[in-house]
CSV table of C-alpha atoms and ligand atoms in Angstrom, one decimal:
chain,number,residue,atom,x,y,z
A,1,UNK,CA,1.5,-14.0,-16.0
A,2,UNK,CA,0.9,-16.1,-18.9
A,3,UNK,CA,3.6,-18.1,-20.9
A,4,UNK,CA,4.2,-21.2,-22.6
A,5,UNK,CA,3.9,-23.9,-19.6
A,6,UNK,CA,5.5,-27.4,-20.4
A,7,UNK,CA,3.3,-30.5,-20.7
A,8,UNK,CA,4.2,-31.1,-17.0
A,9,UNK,CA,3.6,-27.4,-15.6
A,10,UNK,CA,0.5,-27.1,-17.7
A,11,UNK,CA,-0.8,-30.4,-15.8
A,12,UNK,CA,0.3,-28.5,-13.0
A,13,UNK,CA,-1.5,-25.6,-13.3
A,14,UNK,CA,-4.9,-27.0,-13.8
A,15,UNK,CA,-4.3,-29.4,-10.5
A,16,UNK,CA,-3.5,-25.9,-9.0
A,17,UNK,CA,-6.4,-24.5,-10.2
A,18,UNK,CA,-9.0,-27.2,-9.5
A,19,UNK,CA,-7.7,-27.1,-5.6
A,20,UNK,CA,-7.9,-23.6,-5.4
A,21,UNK,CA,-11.4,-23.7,-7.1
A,22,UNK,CA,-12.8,-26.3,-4.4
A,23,UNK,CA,-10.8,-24.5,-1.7
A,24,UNK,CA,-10.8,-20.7,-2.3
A,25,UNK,CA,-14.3,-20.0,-3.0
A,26,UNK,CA,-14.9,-17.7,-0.3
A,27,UNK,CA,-11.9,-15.4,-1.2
A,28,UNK,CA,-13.0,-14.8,-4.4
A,29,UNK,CA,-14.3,-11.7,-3.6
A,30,UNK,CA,-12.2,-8.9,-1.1
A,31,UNK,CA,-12.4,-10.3,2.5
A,32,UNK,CA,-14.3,-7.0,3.6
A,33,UNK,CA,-12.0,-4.0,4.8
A,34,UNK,CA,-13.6,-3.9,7.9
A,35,UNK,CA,-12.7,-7.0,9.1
A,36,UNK,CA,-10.1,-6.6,12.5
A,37,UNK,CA,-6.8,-7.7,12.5
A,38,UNK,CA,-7.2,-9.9,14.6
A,39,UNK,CA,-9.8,-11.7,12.6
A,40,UNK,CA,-7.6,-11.0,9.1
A,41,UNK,CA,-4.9,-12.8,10.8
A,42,UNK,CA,-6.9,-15.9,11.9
A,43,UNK,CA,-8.0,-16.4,8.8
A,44,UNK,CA,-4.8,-16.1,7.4
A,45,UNK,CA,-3.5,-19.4,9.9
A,46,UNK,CA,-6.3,-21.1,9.0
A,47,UNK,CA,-5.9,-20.7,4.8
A,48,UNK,CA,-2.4,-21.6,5.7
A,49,UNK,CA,-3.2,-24.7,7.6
A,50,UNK,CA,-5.6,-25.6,4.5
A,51,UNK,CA,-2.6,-25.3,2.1
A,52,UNK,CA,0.0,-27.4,4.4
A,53,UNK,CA,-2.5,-30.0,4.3
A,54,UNK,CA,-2.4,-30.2,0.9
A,55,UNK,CA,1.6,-29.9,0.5
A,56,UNK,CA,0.8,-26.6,-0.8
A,57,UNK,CA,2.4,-24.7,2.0
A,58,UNK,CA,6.0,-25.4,0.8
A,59,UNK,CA,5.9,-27.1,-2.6
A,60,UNK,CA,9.8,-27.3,-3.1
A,61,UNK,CA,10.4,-29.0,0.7
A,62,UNK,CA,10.0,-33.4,0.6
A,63,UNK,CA,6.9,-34.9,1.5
A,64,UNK,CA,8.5,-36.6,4.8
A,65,UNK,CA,8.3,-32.7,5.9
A,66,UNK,CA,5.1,-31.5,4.5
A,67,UNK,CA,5.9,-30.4,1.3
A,68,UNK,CA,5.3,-31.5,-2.1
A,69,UNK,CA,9.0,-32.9,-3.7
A,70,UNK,CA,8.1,-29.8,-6.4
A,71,UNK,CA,10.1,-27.6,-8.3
A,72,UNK,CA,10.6,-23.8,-7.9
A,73,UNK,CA,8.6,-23.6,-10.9
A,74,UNK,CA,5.9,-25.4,-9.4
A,75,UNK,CA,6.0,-22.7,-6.7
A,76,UNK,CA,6.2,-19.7,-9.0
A,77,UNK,CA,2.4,-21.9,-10.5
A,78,UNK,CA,1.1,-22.2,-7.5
A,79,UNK,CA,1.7,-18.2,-6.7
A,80,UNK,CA,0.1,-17.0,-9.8
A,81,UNK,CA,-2.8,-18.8,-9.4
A,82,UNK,CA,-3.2,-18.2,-6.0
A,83,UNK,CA,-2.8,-14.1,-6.6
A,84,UNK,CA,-6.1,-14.5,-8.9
A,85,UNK,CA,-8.0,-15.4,-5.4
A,86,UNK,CA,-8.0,-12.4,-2.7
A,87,UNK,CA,-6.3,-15.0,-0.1
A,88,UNK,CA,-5.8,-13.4,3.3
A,89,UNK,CA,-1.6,-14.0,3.0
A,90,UNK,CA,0.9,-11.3,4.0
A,91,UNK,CA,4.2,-10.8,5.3
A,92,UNK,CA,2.8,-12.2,8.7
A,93,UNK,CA,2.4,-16.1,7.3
A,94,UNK,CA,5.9,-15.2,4.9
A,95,UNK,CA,8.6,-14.2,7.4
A,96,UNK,CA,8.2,-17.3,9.2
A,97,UNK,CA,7.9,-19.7,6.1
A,98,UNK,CA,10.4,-17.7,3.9
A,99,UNK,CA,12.7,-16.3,6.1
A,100,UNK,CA,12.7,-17.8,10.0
A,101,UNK,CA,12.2,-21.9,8.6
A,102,UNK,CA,14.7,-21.6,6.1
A,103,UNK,CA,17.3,-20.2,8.2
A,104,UNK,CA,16.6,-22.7,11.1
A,105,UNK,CA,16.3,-25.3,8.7
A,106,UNK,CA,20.1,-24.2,7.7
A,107,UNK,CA,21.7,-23.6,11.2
A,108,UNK,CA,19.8,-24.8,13.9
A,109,UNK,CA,20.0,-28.1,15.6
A,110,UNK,CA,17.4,-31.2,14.7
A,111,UNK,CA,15.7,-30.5,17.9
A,112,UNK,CA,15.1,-27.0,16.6
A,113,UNK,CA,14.2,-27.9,13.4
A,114,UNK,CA,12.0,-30.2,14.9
A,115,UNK,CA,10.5,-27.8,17.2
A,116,UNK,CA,9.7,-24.7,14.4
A,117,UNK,CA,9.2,-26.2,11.0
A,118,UNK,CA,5.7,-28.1,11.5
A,119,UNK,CA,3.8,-25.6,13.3
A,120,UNK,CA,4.9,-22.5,11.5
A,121,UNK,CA,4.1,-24.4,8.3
A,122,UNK,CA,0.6,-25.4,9.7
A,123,UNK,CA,0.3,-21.2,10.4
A,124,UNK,CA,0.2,-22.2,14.3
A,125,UNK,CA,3.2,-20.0,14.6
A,126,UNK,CA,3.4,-16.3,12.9
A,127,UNK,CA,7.3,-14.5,12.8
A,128,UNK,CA,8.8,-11.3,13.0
A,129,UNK,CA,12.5,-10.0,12.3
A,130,UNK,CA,13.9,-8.2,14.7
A,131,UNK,CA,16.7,-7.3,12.4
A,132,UNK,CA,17.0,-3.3,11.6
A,133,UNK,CA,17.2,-0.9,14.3
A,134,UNK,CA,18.0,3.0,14.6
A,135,UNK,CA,21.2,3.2,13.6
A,136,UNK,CA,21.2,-0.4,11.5
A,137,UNK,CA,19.5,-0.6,8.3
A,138,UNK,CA,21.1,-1.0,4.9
A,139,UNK,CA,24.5,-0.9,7.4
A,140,UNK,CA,22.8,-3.9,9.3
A,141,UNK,CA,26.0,-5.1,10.8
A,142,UNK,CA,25.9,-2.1,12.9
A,143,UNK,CA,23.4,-3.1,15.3
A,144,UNK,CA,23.7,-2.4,19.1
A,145,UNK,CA,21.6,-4.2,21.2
A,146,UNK,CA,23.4,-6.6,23.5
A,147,UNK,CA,23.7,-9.9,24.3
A,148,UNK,CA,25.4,-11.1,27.5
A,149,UNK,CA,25.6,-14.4,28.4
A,150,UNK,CA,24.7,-15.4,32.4
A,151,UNK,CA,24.3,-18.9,32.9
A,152,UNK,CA,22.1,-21.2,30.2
A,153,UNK,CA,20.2,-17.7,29.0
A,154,UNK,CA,21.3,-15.1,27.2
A,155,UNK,CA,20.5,-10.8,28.1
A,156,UNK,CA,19.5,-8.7,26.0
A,157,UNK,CA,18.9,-4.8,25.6
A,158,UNK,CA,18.5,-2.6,22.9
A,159,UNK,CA,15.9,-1.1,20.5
A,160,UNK,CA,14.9,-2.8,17.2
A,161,UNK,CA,12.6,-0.7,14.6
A,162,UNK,CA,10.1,-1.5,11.6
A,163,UNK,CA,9.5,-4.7,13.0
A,164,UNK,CA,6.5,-5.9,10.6
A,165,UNK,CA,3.6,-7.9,12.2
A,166,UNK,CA,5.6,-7.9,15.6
A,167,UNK,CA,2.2,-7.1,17.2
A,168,UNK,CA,0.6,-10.3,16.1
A,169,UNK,CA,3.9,-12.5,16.3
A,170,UNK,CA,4.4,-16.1,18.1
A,171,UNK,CA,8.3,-15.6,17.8
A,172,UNK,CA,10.6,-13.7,16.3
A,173,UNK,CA,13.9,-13.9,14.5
A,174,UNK,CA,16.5,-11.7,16.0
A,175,UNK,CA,20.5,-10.7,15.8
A,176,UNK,CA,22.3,-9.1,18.3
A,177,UNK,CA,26.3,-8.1,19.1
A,178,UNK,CA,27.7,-10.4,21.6
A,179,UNK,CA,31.1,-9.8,21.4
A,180,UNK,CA,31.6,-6.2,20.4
A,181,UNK,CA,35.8,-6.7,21.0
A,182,UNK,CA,35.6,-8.3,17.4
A,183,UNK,CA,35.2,-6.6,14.0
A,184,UNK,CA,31.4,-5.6,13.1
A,185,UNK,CA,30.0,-8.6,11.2
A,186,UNK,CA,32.2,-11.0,13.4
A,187,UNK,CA,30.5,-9.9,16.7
A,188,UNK,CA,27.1,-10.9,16.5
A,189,UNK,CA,24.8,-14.0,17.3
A,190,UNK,CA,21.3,-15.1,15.9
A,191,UNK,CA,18.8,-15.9,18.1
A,192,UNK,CA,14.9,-17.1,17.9
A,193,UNK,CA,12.7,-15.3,20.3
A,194,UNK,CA,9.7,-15.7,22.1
A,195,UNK,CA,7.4,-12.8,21.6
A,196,UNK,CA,5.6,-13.1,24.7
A,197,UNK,CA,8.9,-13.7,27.0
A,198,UNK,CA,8.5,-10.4,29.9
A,199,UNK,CA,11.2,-7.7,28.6
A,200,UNK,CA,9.7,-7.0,25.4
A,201,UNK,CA,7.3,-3.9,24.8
A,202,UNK,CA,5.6,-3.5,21.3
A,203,UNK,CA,4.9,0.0,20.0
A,204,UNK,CA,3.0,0.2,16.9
A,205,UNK,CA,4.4,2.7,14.2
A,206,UNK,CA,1.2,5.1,12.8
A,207,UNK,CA,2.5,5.1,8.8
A,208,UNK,CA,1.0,7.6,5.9
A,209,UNK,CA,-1.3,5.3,5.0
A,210,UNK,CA,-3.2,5.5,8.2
A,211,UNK,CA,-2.4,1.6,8.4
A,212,UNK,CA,0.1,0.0,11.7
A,213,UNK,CA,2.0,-2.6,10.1
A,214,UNK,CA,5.6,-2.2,11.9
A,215,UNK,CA,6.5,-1.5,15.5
A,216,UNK,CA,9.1,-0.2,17.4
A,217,UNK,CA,10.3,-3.3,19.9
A,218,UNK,CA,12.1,-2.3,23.1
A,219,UNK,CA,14.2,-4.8,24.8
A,220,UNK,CA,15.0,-4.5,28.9
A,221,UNK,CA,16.6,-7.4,30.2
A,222,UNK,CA,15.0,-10.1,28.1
A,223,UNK,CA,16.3,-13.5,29.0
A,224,UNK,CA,16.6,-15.7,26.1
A,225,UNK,CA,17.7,-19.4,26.7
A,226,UNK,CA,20.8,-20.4,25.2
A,227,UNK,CA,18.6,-23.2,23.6
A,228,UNK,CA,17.6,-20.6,21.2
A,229,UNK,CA,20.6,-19.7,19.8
A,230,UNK,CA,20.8,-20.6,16.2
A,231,UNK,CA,24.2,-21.4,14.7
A,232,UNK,CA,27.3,-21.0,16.4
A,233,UNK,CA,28.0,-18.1,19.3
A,234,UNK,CA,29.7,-15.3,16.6
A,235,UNK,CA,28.0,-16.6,13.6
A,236,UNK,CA,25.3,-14.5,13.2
A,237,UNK,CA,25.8,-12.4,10.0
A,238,UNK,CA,26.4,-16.0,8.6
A,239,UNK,CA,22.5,-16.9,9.5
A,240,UNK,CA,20.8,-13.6,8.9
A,241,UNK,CA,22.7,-13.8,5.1
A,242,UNK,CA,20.5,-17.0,4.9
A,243,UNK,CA,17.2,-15.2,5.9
A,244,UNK,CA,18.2,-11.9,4.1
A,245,UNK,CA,18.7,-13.9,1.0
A,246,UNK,CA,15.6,-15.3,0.9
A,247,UNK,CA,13.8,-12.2,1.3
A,248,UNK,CA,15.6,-10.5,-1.5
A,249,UNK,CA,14.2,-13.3,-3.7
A,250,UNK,CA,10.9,-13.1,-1.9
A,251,UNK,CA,9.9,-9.7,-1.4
A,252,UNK,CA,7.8,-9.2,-5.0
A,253,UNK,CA,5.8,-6.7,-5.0
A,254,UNK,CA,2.5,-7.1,-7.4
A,255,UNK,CA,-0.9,-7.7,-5.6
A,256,UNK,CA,-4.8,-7.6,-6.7
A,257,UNK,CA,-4.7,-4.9,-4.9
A,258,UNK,CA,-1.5,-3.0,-6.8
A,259,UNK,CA,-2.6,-0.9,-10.1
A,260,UNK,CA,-1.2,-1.5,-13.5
A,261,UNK,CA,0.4,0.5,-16.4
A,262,UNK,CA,-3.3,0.0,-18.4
A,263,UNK,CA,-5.0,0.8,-15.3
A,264,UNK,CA,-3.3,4.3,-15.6
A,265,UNK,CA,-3.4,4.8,-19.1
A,266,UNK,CA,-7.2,4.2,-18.8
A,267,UNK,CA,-7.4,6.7,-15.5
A,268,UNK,CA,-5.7,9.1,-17.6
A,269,UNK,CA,-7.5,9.2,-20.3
A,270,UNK,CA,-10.6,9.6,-18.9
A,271,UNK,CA,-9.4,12.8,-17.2
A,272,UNK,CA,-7.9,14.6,-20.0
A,273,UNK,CA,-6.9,15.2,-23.8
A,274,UNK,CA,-3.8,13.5,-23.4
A,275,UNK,CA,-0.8,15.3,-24.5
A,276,UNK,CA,2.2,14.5,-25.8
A,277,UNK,CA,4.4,14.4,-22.7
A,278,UNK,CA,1.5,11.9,-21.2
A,279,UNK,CA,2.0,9.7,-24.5
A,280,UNK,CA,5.7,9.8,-24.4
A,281,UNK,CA,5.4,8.8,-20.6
A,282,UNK,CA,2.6,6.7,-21.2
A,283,UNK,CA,5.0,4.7,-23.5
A,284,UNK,CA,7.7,4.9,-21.0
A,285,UNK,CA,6.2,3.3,-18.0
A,286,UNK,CA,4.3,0.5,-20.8
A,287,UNK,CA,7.7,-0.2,-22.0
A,288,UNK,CA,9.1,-1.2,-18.9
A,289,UNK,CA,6.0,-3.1,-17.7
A,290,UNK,CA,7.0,-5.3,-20.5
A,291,UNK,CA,10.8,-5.8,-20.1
A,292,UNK,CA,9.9,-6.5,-16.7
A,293,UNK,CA,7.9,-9.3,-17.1
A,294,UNK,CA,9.9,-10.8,-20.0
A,295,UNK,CA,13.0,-10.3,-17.8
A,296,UNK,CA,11.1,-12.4,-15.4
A,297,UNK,CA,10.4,-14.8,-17.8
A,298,UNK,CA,14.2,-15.2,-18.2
A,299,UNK,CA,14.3,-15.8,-14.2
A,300,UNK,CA,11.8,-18.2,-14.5
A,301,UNK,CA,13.4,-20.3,-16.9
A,302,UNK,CA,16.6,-20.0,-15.2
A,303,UNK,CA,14.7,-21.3,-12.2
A,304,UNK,CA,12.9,-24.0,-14.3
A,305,UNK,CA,16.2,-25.3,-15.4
A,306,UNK,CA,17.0,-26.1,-11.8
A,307,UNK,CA,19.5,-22.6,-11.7
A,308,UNK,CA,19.6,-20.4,-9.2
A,309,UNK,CA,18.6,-17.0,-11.1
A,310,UNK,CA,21.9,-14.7,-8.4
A,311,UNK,CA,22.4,-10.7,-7.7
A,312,UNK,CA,20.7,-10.0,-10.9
A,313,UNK,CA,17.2,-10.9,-9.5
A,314,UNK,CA,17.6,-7.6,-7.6
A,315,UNK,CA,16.7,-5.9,-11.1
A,316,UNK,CA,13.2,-7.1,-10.7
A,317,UNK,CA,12.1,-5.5,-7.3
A,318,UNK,CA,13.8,-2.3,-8.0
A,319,UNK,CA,12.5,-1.9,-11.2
A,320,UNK,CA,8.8,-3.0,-10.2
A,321,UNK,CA,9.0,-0.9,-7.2
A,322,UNK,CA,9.8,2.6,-9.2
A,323,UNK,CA,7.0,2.0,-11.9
A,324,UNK,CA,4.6,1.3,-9.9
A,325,UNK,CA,4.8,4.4,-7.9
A,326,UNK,CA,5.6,7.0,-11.3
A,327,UNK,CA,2.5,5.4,-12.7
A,328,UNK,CA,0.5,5.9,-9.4
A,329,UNK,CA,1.9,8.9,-9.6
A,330,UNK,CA,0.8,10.0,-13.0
A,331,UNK,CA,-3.0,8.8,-12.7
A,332,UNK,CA,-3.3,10.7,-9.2
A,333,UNK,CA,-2.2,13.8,-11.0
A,334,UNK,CA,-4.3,12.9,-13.9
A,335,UNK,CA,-7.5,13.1,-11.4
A,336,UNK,CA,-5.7,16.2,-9.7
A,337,UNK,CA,-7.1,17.2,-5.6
A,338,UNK,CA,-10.0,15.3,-6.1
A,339,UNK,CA,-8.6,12.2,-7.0
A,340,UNK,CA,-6.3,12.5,-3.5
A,341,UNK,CA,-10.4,12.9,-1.4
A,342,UNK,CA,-12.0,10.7,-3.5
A,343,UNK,CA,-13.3,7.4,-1.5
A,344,UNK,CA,-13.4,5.9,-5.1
A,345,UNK,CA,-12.6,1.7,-4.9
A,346,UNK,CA,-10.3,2.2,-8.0
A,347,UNK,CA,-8.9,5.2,-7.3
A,348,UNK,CA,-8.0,4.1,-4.3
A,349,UNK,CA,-5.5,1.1,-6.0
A,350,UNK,CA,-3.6,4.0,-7.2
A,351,UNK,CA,-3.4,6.0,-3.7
A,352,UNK,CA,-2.4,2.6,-2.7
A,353,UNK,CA,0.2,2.2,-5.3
A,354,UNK,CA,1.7,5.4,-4.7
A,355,UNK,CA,2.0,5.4,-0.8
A,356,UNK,CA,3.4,1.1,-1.0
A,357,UNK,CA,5.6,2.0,-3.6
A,358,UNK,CA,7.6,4.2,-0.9
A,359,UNK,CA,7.6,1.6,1.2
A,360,UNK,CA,8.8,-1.2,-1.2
A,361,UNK,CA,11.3,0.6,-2.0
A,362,UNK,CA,12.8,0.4,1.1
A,363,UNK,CA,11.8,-2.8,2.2
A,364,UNK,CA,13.8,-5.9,1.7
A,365,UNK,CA,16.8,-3.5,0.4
A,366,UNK,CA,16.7,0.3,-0.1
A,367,UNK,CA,17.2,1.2,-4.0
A,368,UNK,CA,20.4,2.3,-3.9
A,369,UNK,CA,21.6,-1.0,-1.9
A,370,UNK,CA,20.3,-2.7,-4.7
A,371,UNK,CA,22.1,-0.5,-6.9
A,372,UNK,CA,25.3,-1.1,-5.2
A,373,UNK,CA,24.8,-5.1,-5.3
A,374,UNK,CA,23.9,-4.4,-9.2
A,375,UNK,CA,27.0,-2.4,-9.2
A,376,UNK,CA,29.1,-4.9,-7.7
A,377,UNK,CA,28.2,-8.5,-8.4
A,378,UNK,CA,26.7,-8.1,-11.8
A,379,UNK,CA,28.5,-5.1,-13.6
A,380,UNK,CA,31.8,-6.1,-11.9
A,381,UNK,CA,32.6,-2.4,-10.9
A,382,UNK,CA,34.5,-1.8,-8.0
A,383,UNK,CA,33.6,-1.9,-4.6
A,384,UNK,CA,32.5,0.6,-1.9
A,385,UNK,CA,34.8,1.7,0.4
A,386,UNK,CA,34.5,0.4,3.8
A,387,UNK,CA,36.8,1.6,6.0
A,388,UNK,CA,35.0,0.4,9.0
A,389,UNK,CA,35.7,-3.7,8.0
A,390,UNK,CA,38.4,-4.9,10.1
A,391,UNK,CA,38.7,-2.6,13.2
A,392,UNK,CA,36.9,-3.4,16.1
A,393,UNK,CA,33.3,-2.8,16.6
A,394,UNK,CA,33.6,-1.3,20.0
A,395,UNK,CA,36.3,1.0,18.2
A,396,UNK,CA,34.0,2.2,15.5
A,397,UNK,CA,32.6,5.8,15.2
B,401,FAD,C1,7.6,-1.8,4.6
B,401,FAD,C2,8.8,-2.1,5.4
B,401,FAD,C3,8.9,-3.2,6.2
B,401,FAD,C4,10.0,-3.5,7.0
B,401,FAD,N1,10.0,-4.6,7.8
B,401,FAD,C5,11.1,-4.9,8.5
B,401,FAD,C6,11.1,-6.0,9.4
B,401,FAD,O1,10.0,-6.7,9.6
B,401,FAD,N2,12.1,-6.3,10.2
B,401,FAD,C7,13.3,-5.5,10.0
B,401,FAD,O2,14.3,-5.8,10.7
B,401,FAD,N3,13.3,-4.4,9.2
B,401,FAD,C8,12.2,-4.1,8.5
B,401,FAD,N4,12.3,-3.0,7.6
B,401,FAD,C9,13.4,-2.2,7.6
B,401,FAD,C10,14.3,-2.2,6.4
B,401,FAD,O3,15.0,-3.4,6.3
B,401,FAD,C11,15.2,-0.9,6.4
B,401,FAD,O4,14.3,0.2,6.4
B,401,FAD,C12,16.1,-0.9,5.2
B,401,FAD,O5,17.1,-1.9,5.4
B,401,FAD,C13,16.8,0.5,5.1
B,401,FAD,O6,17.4,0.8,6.3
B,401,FAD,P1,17.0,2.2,7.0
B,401,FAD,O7,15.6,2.5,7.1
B,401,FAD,O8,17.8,2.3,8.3
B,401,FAD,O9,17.6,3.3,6.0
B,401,FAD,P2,19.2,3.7,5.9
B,401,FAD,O10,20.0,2.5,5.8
B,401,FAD,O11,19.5,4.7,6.9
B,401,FAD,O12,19.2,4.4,4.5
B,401,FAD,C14,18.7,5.7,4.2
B,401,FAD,C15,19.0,6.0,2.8
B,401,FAD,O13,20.4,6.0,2.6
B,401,FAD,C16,20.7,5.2,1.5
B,401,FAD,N5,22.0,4.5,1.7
B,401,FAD,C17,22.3,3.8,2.9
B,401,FAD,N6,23.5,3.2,2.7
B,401,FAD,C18,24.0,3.5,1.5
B,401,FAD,C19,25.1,3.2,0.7
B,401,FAD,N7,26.1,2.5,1.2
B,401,FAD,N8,25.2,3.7,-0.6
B,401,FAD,C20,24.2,4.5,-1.1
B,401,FAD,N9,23.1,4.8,-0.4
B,401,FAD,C21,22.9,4.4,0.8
B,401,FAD,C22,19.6,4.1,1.5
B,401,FAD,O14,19.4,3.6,0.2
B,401,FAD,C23,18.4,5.0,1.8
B,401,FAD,O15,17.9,5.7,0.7
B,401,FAD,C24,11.1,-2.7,6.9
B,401,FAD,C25,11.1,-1.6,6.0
B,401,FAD,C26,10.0,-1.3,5.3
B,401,FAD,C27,10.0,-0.1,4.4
């Protein structure tokens, strides 16, 4: 994005820029797509170890911890410029600095605190959420797997699904019902995990893409100490607010990788005489590309100001998600069959585009969810019913 910087965020930028211009040099190009997993994700620890060393690895957090004493906006700098390098960063690195720290960092105890913030910083330790399951998605408060308590450790069984990066996890962030005598969201307990503790089997999920991101995760008897308990027995939906918070704010979307409105119009035209319905849509999609970014502009400020932008950022990862994959779309169908076989490096962005899209607008809240919270906490209209509030969970159908 470009836009008018202050004097301060402009001296920002170029610090930014010189770091990642002594730093970054070797990601200026694609790391190359055959690189393993495995090797993708070491490389990942160590780019975040290079930015934690720097403060760079949590700008906003004081310097006692290892961040920077910055301001969101120096975050939002420090993003942009980073997204001009192909940086090997993902949801693997995210979920534990965006979603598991924060929420420890919230509920957990000083010895807890203590025990997750440095190394997951440092990329020593990579997250999962153990959050949705079969029957609990947008409903999350419906989960089912168990938590009994027998002695200082807790049992659990149950099934959780679309765990991302579960496969390559240290730990993982998880919620389960422990008292299912008490209404649904009253019922259930937040734990951090152990990904290699016995009683947990990892099944990679094959998705359209050909990639295996997410996993189904079975639980038999896992013992989790009551040490790992975050927050108060019962609190749970309290803590996984926290971490679902943040990842409403930080589940973007745009990538190097990600095509844009141009990108089409220029894939388009080279395939055909436009006609008039491709103008008019054309103009459509370029339209909103626009109000996007200057509605983000508008949630930048707000941030800059030291505000905290509310339900109202939900506008900008539903919007995003459904142009990106209508403009996919459109330049696919411009290329027609052969676009779909082509091994083509920037035809591929779009095939990309089209299948993420379906996931992105899922992830991090399904579109209508988003709606609803639009709905709801913006608009002011009224609420869902939800009959299913107050009765107990063990009574619930
Ligand atoms: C790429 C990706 C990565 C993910 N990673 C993780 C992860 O790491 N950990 C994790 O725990 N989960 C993860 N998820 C799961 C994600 O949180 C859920 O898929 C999401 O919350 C939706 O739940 P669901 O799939 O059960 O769909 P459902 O909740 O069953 O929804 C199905 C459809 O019904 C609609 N719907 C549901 N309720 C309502 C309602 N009240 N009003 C109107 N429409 C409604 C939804 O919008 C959707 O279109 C991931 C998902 C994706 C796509």
């Amino acid at each position: 994005m470009d836009f008018n910087d202050s004097p301060e965020e402009a001296a920002f930028r170029l610090q930014i820029r010189n770091w990642l211009g002594a730093n970054a040099q070797e990601f200026k190009r694609p790391i190359d797509p055959e690189t393993d997993v495995q090797s993708y994700i070491a490389k990942g620890r160590e780019w975040q170890k290079k930015k934690a060393k720097a403060g760079l690895a949590a700008i906003r957090w004081p310097k006692e911890e290892g961040g920077l004493d910055g301001t969101p906006m120096q975050e939002v700098i420090f993003h942009e410029e980073e997204s001009h390098y192909h940086v090997p960063v993902g949801p693997f690195v995210t979920i534990g600095t965006h979603l598991a720290v924060p929420t420890i960092r919230r509920h957990g105890t000083p010895e807890q605190i203590e025990q997750f913030t440095r190394p997951t910083l440092e990329g020593d330790l990579l997250w999962c959420q153990l959050f949705s399951e079969p029957s609990a998605g947008s409903d999350l408060a419906n989960i089912r797997t168990r938590a009994v308590r027998d002695g200082d450790d807790w049992v659990l069984n149950g099934q959780k699904v679309w765990t991302s990066w579960a496969h390559v996890a240290d730990w993982g962030i998880l919620i389960a019902r422990t008292d299912p005598s008490l209404p649904k969201h009253k019922g259930l307990t937040y734990f951090v995990v152990d990904m290699r503790s016995p009683g947990i089997e990892v099944r990679p999920i094959r998705q359209i893409s050909g990639e295996s991101e997410f996993n189904e995760v079975f639980l038999t008897d896992l013992r989790i100490p009551d040490a790992n308990r975050i927050g108060a027995v019962g609190d749970g939906w309290k803590c996984a607010m926290t971490t679902l918070m943040n990842e409403r704010v930080s589940v973007g979307g745009e990538s190097q990788s990600l095509p844009t409105v141009s990108e089409m119009i220029t894939e388009v035209r080279a395939h055909s005489a436009e006609r008039s319905e491709d103008r008019f849509r054309m103009a459509q999609l370029l339209t909103q590309e626009m109000g996007l970014r200057y509605f983000r502009f508008r949630l930048l400020t707000s941030l800059s100001k030291g505000e905290t932008p509310g339900p109202i950022a939900a506008m900008s990862k539903l919007v995003y998600a459904n142009m990106l994959q209508d403009l996919s779309a459109m330049a696919l169908d411009a290329g027609g069959v052969d676009s779909l076989c082509s091994q083509d490096n920037h035809l591929h962005k779009f095939k990309h585009g089209y299948t993420w899209a379906a996931a992105l607008r899922i992830a991090g809240g399904a579109d209508e969810i988003l709606r609803n919270q639009i709905a709801e906490r913006v608009l002011g209209l009224p609420g869902e019913i939800r009959v299913d509030k107050d009765i107990p969970f063990s009574e619930c159908r």
